[in-house]
GROMACS .gro file of C-alpha atoms in nm:
model
  229
    1UNK     CA    1   1.327   0.184  -2.021
    2UNK     CA    2   1.061   0.419  -1.886
    3UNK     CA    3   0.847   0.127  -1.771
    4UNK     CA    4   1.142  -0.038  -1.594
    5UNK     CA    5   1.233   0.292  -1.425
    6UNK     CA    6   0.874   0.340  -1.307
    7UNK     CA    7   0.870  -0.012  -1.164
    8UNK     CA    8   1.204   0.041  -0.988
    9UNK     CA    9   1.105   0.373  -0.832
   10UNK     CA   10   0.760   0.251  -0.730
   11UNK     CA   11   0.902  -0.063  -0.572
   12UNK     CA   12   1.164   0.133  -0.383
   13UNK     CA   13   0.913   0.379  -0.240
   14UNK     CA   14   0.678   0.094  -0.145
   15UNK     CA   15   0.955  -0.079   0.049
   16UNK     CA   16   1.043   0.249   0.219
   17UNK     CA   17   0.679   0.299   0.323
   18UNK     CA   18   0.675  -0.055   0.467
   19UNK     CA   19   0.988   0.024   0.670
   20UNK     CA   20   0.827   0.342   0.806
   21UNK     CA   21   0.511   0.156   0.904
   22UNK     CA   22   0.701  -0.124   1.078
   23UNK     CA   23   0.916   0.130   1.261
   24UNK     CA   24   0.602   0.305   1.382
   25UNK     CA   25   0.450  -0.027   1.487
   26UNK     CA   26   0.754  -0.106   1.698
   27UNK     CA   27   0.743   0.236   1.862
   28UNK     CA   28   0.370   0.223   1.937
   29UNK     CA   29   0.297  -0.146   1.999
   30UNK     CA   30   0.637  -0.305   2.057
   31UNK     CA   31   0.864  -0.537   1.865
   32UNK     CA   32   0.621  -0.831   1.863
   33UNK     CA   33   0.363  -0.630   1.667
   34UNK     CA   34   0.598  -0.587   1.372
   35UNK     CA   35   0.618  -0.963   1.337
   36UNK     CA   36   0.258  -1.045   1.419
   37UNK     CA   37   0.134  -0.875   1.103
   38UNK     CA   38   0.352  -1.091   0.879
   39UNK     CA   39   0.108  -1.379   0.808
   40UNK     CA   40  -0.158  -1.143   0.669
   41UNK     CA   41   0.095  -0.969   0.446
   42UNK     CA   42   0.259  -1.293   0.334
   43UNK     CA   43  -0.067  -1.466   0.240
   44UNK     CA   44  -0.161  -1.157   0.041
   45UNK     CA   45   0.171  -1.135  -0.141
   46UNK     CA   46   0.179  -1.505  -0.226
   47UNK     CA   47  -0.160  -1.560  -0.383
   48UNK     CA   48  -0.201  -1.217  -0.539
   49UNK     CA   49   0.147  -1.236  -0.692
   50UNK     CA   50   0.085  -1.583  -0.830
   51UNK     CA   51  -0.260  -1.511  -0.972
   52UNK     CA   52  -0.179  -1.164  -1.101
   53UNK     CA   53   0.142  -1.281  -1.264
   54UNK     CA   54  -0.027  -1.578  -1.430
   55UNK     CA   55  -0.307  -1.365  -1.579
   56UNK     CA   56  -0.079  -1.081  -1.685
   57UNK     CA   57   0.162  -1.319  -1.858
   58UNK     CA   58  -0.104  -1.373  -2.123
   59UNK     CA   59  -0.299  -1.049  -2.109
   60UNK     CA   60  -0.027  -0.783  -2.121
   61UNK     CA   61   0.145  -0.910  -2.439
   62UNK     CA   62  -0.195  -0.953  -2.601
   63UNK     CA   63  -0.301  -0.599  -2.511
   64UNK     CA   64   0.036  -0.464  -2.627
   65UNK     CA   65  -0.015  -0.633  -2.963
   66UNK     CA   66  -0.357  -0.475  -3.007
   67UNK     CA   67  -0.292  -0.129  -2.864
   68UNK     CA   68  -0.179   0.023  -3.194
   69UNK     CA   69  -0.353  -0.208  -3.440
   70UNK     CA   70  -0.712  -0.277  -3.337
   71UNK     CA   71  -0.864  -0.032  -3.088
   72UNK     CA   72  -1.211  -0.198  -3.066
   73UNK     CA   73  -1.058  -0.539  -2.999
   74UNK     CA   74  -0.815  -0.380  -2.752
   75UNK     CA   75  -1.114  -0.231  -2.570
   76UNK     CA   76  -1.281  -0.573  -2.553
   77UNK     CA   77  -0.967  -0.758  -2.438
   78UNK     CA   78  -0.901  -0.489  -2.178
   79UNK     CA   79  -1.246  -0.529  -2.026
   80UNK     CA   80  -1.209  -0.907  -2.034
   81UNK     CA   81  -0.879  -0.865  -1.847
   82UNK     CA   82  -1.049  -0.664  -1.572
   83UNK     CA   83  -1.324  -0.921  -1.543
   84UNK     CA   84  -1.085  -1.215  -1.533
   85UNK     CA   85  -0.875  -1.051  -1.262
   86UNK     CA   86  -1.175  -1.011  -1.033
   87UNK     CA   87  -1.334  -1.347  -1.109
   88UNK     CA   88  -1.011  -1.527  -1.025
   89UNK     CA   89  -0.889  -1.335  -0.720
   90UNK     CA   90  -1.218  -1.284  -0.535
   91UNK     CA   91  -1.284  -1.653  -0.457
   92UNK     CA   92  -0.924  -1.693  -0.338
   93UNK     CA   93  -0.951  -1.384  -0.120
   94UNK     CA   94  -1.273  -1.513   0.036
   95UNK     CA   95  -1.124  -1.858   0.099
   96UNK     CA   96  -0.817  -1.705   0.265
   97UNK     CA   97  -1.043  -1.486   0.482
   98UNK     CA   98  -1.256  -1.781   0.589
   99UNK     CA   99  -0.954  -2.004   0.653
  100UNK     CA  100  -0.747  -1.748   0.846
  101UNK     CA  101  -0.797  -1.913   1.185
  102UNK     CA  102  -0.676  -2.242   1.038
  103UNK     CA  103  -0.400  -2.117   0.806
  104UNK     CA  104  -0.214  -1.893   1.052
  105UNK     CA  105  -0.152  -2.161   1.320
  106UNK     CA  106  -0.081  -2.421   1.052
  107UNK     CA  107   0.174  -2.224   0.850
  108UNK     CA  108   0.313  -2.013   1.135
  109UNK     CA  109   0.222  -2.085   1.498
  110UNK     CA  110  -0.023  -1.988   1.770
  111UNK     CA  111   0.214  -1.706   1.861
  112UNK     CA  112   0.094  -1.522   1.548
  113UNK     CA  113  -0.272  -1.530   1.654
  114UNK     CA  114  -0.282  -1.148   1.653
  115UNK     CA  115  -0.261  -1.166   1.274
  116UNK     CA  116  -0.578  -1.374   1.236
  117UNK     CA  117  -0.825  -1.079   1.246
  118UNK     CA  118  -0.605  -0.893   0.997
  119UNK     CA  119  -0.623  -1.160   0.726
  120UNK     CA  120  -0.993  -1.108   0.631
  121UNK     CA  121  -0.940  -0.731   0.619
  122UNK     CA  122  -0.633  -0.778   0.400
  123UNK     CA  123  -0.844  -0.998   0.171
  124UNK     CA  124  -1.077  -0.701   0.116
  125UNK     CA  125  -0.776  -0.484   0.035
  126UNK     CA  126  -0.654  -0.750  -0.209
  127UNK     CA  127  -0.981  -0.744  -0.405
  128UNK     CA  128  -0.965  -0.365  -0.426
  129UNK     CA  129  -0.602  -0.393  -0.535
  130UNK     CA  130  -0.697  -0.627  -0.819
  131UNK     CA  131  -0.973  -0.392  -0.929
  132UNK     CA  132  -0.702  -0.127  -0.955
  133UNK     CA  133  -0.459  -0.362  -1.133
  134UNK     CA  134  -0.728  -0.452  -1.384
  135UNK     CA  135  -0.813  -0.087  -1.450
  136UNK     CA  136  -0.446   0.013  -1.472
  137UNK     CA  137  -0.378  -0.280  -1.703
  138UNK     CA  138  -0.406  -0.053  -2.007
  139UNK     CA  139  -0.117   0.173  -1.910
  140UNK     CA  140   0.168  -0.071  -1.971
  141UNK     CA  141   0.052  -0.195  -2.316
  142UNK     CA  142  -0.006   0.165  -2.423
  143UNK     CA  143   0.342   0.267  -2.310
  144UNK     CA  144   0.228   0.514  -2.047
  145UNK     CA  145   0.535   0.490  -1.827
  146UNK     CA  146   0.487   0.834  -1.670
  147UNK     CA  147   0.139   0.740  -1.551
  148UNK     CA  148   0.273   0.421  -1.395
  149UNK     CA  149   0.553   0.617  -1.232
  150UNK     CA  150   0.307   0.866  -1.087
  151UNK     CA  151   0.085   0.591  -0.951
  152UNK     CA  152   0.385   0.401  -0.819
  153UNK     CA  153   0.490   0.708  -0.621
  154UNK     CA  154   0.139   0.801  -0.509
  155UNK     CA  155   0.018   0.465  -0.376
  156UNK     CA  156   0.282   0.413  -0.101
  157UNK     CA  157   0.227   0.769   0.024
  158UNK     CA  158  -0.149   0.709   0.034
  159UNK     CA  159  -0.089   0.385   0.223
  160UNK     CA  160   0.142   0.543   0.479
  161UNK     CA  161  -0.074   0.852   0.523
  162UNK     CA  162  -0.390   0.646   0.573
  163UNK     CA  163  -0.207   0.421   0.820
  164UNK     CA  164  -0.095   0.718   1.032
  165UNK     CA  165  -0.449   0.856   1.031
  166UNK     CA  166  -0.612   0.524   1.124
  167UNK     CA  167  -0.367   0.358   1.363
  168UNK     CA  168  -0.473   0.556   1.674
  169UNK     CA  169  -0.827   0.424   1.630
  170UNK     CA  170  -0.784   0.084   1.464
  171UNK     CA  171  -0.449  -0.034   1.597
  172UNK     CA  172  -0.298  -0.314   1.388
  173UNK     CA  173  -0.612  -0.327   1.174
  174UNK     CA  174  -0.508   0.010   1.032
  175UNK     CA  175  -0.257  -0.172   0.810
  176UNK     CA  176  -0.503  -0.364   0.586
  177UNK     CA  177  -0.764  -0.087   0.604
  178UNK     CA  178  -0.506   0.172   0.495
  179UNK     CA  179  -0.393  -0.058   0.216
  180UNK     CA  180  -0.748  -0.091   0.086
  181UNK     CA  181  -0.801   0.285   0.108
  182UNK     CA  182  -0.483   0.351  -0.090
  183UNK     CA  183  -0.578   0.108  -0.365
  184UNK     CA  184  -0.931   0.251  -0.381
  185UNK     CA  185  -0.806   0.606  -0.434
  186UNK     CA  186  -0.555   0.482  -0.692
  187UNK     CA  187  -0.836   0.304  -0.877
  188UNK     CA  188  -1.036   0.626  -0.885
  189UNK     CA  189  -0.740   0.823  -1.023
  190UNK     CA  190  -0.679   0.553  -1.284
  191UNK     CA  191  -1.041   0.568  -1.396
  192UNK     CA  192  -1.022   0.944  -1.446
  193UNK     CA  193  -0.705   0.906  -1.654
  194UNK     CA  194  -0.859   0.625  -1.857
  195UNK     CA  195  -1.168   0.827  -1.942
  196UNK     CA  196  -1.019   1.171  -1.999
  197UNK     CA  197  -0.674   1.100  -2.142
  198UNK     CA  198  -0.686   0.754  -2.298
  199UNK     CA  199  -1.055   0.759  -2.397
  200UNK     CA  200  -1.108   0.403  -2.277
  201UNK     CA  201  -1.446   0.274  -2.160
  202UNK     CA  202  -1.499   0.022  -1.881
  203UNK     CA  203  -1.814  -0.184  -1.917
  204UNK     CA  204  -2.089  -0.118  -1.667
  205UNK     CA  205  -2.104  -0.487  -1.580
  206UNK     CA  206  -1.738  -0.468  -1.479
  207UNK     CA  207  -1.817  -0.190  -1.234
  208UNK     CA  208  -2.095  -0.406  -1.095
  209UNK     CA  209  -1.849  -0.694  -1.067
  210UNK     CA  210  -1.600  -0.472  -0.881
  211UNK     CA  211  -1.867  -0.355  -0.640
  212UNK     CA  212  -2.010  -0.703  -0.581
  213UNK     CA  213  -1.663  -0.852  -0.534
  214UNK     CA  214  -1.575  -0.596  -0.269
  215UNK     CA  215  -1.914  -0.624  -0.097
  216UNK     CA  216  -1.894  -1.004  -0.087
  217UNK     CA  217  -1.544  -0.997   0.060
  218UNK     CA  218  -1.639  -0.730   0.315
  219UNK     CA  219  -1.941  -0.940   0.419
  220UNK     CA  220  -1.719  -1.244   0.472
  221UNK     CA  221  -1.463  -1.036   0.664
  222UNK     CA  222  -1.733  -0.897   0.893
  223UNK     CA  223  -1.877  -1.244   0.945
  224UNK     CA  224  -1.549  -1.411   1.042
  225UNK     CA  225  -1.379  -1.125   1.230
  226UNK     CA  226  -1.600  -1.137   1.543
  227UNK     CA  227  -1.501  -1.497   1.601
  228UNK     CA  228  -1.135  -1.409   1.557
  229UNK     CA  229  -1.110  -1.108   1.784
   0.00000   0.00000   0.00000
């Protein structure tokens, strides 16, 4: 029940933050801007939801089974879960970033061209998000509903706050950049909780994988964005 409540509250606050951001976009940039960001957000939601759901369908029950019976094996499976998340999502994120100029006109229309430079930046945010999801993957199997609730409340506020701070400088690009910043802070908070409260260790090679995944996606985003501006 606690887990379901945390999910419900977090989802509700996330939707409210999205409404606030779109309302601000309309006020600052006009009605068209609120729609022009949709391809970047939709691509992100589709492939991250599909990949994350597929991996978690196996991993979460497995981790739940081990959480109270075999701590060393739980530790191993948990680190494998983090690694699998990043190894699966990073290539997809890079492909979406590279193919943005083709995918947006194909699946939407040329009228959504303003979204093309946002897609590579959103891909970076997606990789950071999956680093967070992997790290936070221990909370659900260990029944830490209050931690999930706290994170679910914190992340949308981080997203909205970062957006308000960045939008005067970055314009529409503030949306994916703010998203990435929110997930990055949430990942840092999760790591502190994992180390201090749950006494879980994340392998050093997984931290290297996180860093390299983000760096690779940022490099691709920087390479393709100039041609899409």
